Tab-separated table of C-alpha atoms in Angstrom:
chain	number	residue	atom	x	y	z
A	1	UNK	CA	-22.557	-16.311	-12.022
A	2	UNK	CA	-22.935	-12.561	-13.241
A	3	UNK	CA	-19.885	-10.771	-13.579
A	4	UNK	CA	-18.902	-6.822	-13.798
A	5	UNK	CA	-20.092	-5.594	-17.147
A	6	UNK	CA	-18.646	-2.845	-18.698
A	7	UNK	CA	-19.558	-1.167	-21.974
A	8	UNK	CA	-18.607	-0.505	-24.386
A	9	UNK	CA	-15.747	-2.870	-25.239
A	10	UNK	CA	-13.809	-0.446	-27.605
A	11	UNK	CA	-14.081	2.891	-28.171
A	12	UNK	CA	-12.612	4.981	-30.826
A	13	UNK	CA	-12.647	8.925	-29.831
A	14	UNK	CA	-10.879	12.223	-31.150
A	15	UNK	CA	-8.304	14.201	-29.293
A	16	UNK	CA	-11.126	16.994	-27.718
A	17	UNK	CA	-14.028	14.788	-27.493
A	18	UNK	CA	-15.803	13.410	-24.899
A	19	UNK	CA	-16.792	9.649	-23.793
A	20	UNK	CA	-18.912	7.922	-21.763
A	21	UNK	CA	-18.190	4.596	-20.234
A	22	UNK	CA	-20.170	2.157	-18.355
A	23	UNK	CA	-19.748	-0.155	-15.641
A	24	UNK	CA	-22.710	-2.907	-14.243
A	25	UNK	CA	-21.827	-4.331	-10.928
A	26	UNK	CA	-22.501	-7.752	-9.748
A	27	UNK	CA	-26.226	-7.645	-8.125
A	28	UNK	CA	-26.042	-6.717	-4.741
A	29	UNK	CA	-22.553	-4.848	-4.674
A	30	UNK	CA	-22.681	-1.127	-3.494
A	31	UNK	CA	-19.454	-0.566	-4.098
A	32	UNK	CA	-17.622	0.904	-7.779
A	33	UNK	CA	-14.147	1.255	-8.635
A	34	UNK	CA	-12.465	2.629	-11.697
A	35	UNK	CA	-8.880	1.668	-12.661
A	36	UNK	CA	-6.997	2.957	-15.553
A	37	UNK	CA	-4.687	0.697	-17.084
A	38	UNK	CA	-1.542	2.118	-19.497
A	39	UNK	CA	0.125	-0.842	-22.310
A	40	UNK	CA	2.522	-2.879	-19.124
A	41	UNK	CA	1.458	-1.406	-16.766
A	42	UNK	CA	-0.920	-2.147	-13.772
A	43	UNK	CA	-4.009	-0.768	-12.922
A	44	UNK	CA	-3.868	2.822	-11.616
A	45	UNK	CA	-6.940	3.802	-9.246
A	46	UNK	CA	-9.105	6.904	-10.442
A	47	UNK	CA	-12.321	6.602	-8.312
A	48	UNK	CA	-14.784	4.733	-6.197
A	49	UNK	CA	-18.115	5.131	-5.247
A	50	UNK	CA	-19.880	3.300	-2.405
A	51	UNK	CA	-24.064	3.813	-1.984
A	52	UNK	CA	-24.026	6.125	-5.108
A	53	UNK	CA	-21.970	8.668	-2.742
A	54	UNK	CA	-17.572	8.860	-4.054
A	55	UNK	CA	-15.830	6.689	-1.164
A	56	UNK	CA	-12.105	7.549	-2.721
A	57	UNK	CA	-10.459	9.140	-4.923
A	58	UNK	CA	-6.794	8.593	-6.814
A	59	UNK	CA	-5.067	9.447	-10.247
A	60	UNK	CA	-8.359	10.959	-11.617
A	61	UNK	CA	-8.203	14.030	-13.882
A	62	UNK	CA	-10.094	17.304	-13.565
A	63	UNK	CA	-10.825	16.379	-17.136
A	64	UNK	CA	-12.875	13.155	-15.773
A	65	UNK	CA	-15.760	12.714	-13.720
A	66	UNK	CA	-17.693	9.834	-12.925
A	67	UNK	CA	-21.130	9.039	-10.178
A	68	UNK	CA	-23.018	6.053	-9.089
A	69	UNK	CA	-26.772	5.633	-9.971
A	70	UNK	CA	-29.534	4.710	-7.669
A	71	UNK	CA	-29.115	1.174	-9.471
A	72	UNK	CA	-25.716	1.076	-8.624
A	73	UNK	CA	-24.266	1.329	-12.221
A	74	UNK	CA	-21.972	3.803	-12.781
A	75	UNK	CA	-20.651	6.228	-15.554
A	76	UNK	CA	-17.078	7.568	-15.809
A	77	UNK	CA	-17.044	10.738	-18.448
A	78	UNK	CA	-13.801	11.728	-20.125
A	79	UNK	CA	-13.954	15.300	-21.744
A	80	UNK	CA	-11.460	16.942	-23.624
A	81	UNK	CA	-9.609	13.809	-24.296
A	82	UNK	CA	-5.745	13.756	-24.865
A	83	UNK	CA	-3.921	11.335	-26.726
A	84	UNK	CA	-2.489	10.085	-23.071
A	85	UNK	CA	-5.503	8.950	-22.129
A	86	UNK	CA	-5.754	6.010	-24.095
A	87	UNK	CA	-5.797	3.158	-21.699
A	88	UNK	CA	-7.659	0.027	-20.855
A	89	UNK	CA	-10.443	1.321	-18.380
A	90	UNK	CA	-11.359	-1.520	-16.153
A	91	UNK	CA	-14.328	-1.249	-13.486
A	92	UNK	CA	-14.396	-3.088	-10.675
A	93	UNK	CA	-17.367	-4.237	-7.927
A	94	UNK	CA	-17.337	-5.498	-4.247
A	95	UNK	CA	-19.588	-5.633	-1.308
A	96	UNK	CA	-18.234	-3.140	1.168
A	97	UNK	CA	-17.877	-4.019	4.918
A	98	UNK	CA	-18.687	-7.829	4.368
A	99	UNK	CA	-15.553	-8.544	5.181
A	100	UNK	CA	-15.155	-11.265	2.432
A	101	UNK	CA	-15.674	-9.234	-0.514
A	102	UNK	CA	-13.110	-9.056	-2.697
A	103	UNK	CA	-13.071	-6.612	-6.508
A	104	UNK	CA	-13.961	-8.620	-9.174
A	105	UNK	CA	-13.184	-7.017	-12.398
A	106	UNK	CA	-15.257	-6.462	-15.771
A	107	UNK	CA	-13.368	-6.523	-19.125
A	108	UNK	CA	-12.758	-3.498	-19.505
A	109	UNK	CA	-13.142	-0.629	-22.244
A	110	UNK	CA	-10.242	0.265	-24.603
A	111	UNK	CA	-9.786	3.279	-25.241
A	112	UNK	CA	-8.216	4.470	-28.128
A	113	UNK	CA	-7.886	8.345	-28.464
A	114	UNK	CA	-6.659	9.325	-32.323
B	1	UNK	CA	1.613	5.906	0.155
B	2	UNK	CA	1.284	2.696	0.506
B	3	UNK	CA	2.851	0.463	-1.919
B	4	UNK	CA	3.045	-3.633	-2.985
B	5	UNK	CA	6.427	-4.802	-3.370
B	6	UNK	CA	5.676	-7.618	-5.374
B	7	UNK	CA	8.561	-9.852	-7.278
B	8	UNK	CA	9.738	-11.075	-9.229
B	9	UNK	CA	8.787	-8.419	-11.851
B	10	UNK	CA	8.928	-11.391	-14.860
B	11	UNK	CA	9.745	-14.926	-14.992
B	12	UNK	CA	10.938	-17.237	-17.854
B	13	UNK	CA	10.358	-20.287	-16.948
B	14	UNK	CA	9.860	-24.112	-18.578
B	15	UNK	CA	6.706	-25.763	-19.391
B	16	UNK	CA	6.171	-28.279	-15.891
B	17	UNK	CA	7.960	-26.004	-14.010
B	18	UNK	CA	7.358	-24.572	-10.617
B	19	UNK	CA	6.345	-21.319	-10.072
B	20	UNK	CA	6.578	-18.680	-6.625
B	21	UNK	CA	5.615	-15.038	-6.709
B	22	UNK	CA	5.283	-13.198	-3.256
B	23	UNK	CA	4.071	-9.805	-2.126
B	24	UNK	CA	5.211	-7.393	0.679
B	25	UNK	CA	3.950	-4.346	2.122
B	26	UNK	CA	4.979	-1.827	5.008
B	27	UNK	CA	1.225	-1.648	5.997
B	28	UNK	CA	-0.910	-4.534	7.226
B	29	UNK	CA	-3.339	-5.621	5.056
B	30	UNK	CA	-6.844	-7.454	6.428
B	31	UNK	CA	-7.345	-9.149	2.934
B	32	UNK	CA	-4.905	-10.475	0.032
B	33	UNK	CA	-6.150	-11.314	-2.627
B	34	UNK	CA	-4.441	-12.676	-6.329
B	35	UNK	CA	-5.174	-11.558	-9.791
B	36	UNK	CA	-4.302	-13.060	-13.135
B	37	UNK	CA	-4.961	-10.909	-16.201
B	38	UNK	CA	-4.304	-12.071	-19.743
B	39	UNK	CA	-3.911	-9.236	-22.805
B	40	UNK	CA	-6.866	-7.320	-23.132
B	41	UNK	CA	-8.533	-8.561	-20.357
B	42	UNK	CA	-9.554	-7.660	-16.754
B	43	UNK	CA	-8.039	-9.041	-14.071
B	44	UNK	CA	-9.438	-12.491	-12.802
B	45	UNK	CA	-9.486	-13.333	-8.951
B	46	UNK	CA	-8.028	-16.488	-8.669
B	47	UNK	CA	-7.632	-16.669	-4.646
B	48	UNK	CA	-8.769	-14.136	-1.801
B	49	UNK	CA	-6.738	-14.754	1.530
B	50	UNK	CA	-8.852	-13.676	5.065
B	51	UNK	CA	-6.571	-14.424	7.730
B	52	UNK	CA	-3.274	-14.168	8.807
B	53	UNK	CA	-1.482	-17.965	8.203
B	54	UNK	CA	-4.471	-18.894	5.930
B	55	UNK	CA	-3.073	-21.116	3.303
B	56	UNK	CA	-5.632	-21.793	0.475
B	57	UNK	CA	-5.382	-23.827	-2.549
B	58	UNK	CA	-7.571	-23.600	-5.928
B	59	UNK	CA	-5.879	-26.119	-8.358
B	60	UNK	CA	-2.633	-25.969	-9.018
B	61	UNK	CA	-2.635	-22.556	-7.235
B	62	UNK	CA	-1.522	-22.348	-3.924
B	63	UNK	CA	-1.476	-19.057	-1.798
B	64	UNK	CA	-0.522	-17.729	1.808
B	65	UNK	CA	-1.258	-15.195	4.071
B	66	UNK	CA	1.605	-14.062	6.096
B	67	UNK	CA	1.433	-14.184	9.705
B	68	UNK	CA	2.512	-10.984	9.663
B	69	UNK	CA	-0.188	-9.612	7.647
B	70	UNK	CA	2.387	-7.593	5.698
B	71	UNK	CA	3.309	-10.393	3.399
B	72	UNK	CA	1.529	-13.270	0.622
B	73	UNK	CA	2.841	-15.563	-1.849
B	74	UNK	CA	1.108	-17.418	-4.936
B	75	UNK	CA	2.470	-21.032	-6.172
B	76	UNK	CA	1.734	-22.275	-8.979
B	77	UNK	CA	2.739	-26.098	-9.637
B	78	UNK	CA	3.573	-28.350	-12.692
B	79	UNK	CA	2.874	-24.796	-15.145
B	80	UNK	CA	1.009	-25.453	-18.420
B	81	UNK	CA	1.281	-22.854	-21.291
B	82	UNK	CA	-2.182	-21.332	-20.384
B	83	UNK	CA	-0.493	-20.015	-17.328
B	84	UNK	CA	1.243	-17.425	-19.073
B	85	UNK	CA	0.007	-14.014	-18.528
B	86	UNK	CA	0.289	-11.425	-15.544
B	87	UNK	CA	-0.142	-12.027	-11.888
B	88	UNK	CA	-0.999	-9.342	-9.677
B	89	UNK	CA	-1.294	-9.151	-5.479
B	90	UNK	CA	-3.439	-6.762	-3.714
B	91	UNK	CA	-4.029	-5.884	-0.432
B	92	UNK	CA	-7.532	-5.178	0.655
B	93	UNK	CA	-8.345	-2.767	3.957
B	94	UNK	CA	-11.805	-3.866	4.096
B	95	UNK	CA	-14.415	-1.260	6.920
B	96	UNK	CA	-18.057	-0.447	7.534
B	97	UNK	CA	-17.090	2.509	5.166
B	98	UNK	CA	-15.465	1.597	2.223
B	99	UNK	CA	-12.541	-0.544	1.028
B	100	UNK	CA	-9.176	0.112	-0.159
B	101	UNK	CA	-6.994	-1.513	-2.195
B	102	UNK	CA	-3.391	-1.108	-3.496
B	103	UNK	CA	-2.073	-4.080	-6.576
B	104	UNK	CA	1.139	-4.709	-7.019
B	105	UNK	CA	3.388	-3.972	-9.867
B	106	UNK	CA	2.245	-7.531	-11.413
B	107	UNK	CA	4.685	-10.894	-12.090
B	108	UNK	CA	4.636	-11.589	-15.992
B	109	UNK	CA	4.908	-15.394	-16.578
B	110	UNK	CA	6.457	-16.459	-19.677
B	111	UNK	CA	6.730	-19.857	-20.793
B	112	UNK	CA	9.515	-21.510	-22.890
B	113	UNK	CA	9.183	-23.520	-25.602
């Protein structure tokens, strides 16, 4: 069955720069969430989009912004990156308002931030 | 805010062993649903809970839904070393308009040699 899929797997940025990362959603779910994920820790919530329009919003930084395409992929953008912000970035699909939808993960990005 | 009060935080346990993890919340959750996540990885669902008393099984894996709706636990029986890793709860709010969901801190399952 087809899974989240995020891209890339590992990223490599300088303190300052920016990054894009990208999430794929299972066919036919409308609904996006980002989670941010620190060494032993669990995931923190940062955003989540439902019909390409933001549904929530958590821990996010002013720094980050992210949006939901008309093909339901989405794209979380990291500007002026700090040294904190190196994390495992998971994303995260599920059919809202079925009822019996539950997230289902991708791999996730690592971030490393040097 | 809401929060998961999920325990125990880690467990050391033997190969064969028996395992129980549980979750509890102030809030009442309409879905529960349990993670595993090995290093590196994303989180893998490895059983979504509906209803209140539902009691569902997937292997080894056995997990409830409280009656309450407040509450779940996760079994795992006869543990094999590819067990190990980190188990996290969540509770779903699932409406028309979106859902919500709050994890737990996450159980870490060692095994001992």
């Amino acid at each position: 069955a087809a899974g989240v899929i995020q891209s890339p797997r590992h990223l490599i940025k300088e303190k300052r720069e920016t990054a894009t990362l990208k999430c794929y959603p299972i066919p036919r779910h409308d609904t996006v969430y980002w989670y941010q994920q620190g060494p032993g820790q669990d995931p923190q919530f940062l955003i989540s989009f439902y019909e390409k329009m933001q549904s929530d919003k958590g821990s996010i930084p002013d720094r980050f912004s992210a949006q939901q395409f008309s093909d339901y992929h989405s794209e979380l953008n990291m500007s002026s990156l700090e040294l904190g912000d190196s994390a495992l970035y998971f994303c995260a699909s599920s059919a809202t308002g079925t009822g019996d939808s539950p997230l289902h993960f991708g791999n996730g990005t690592r971030l490393t931030v040097t | 805010g809401q929060q998961l009060n999920q325990s125990p935080q880690s467990m050391f346990i033997q190969e064969g062993e028996d395992v129980s993890m549980n979750c509890t919340s102030s809030s009442i959750f309409n879905t529960w649903l349990w993670y595993k996540q090995d290093p590196g990885e994303g989180p893998v669902l490895l059983i979504a809970l509906y209803k209140a008393g539902e009691l569902t099984s997937n292997g080894r894996l056995t997990a409830q839904f409280g009656i309450t709706r407040k509450d779940s636990f996760l079994n795992i029986s006869a543990s094999i070393p590819s067990d190990v890793g980190i188990y996290f709860c969540a509770g779903q709010w699932v409406s028309n308009r979106d859902d919500k969901i709050i994890f737990g801190k996450g159980t870490r399952l060692h095994i001992l040699p």
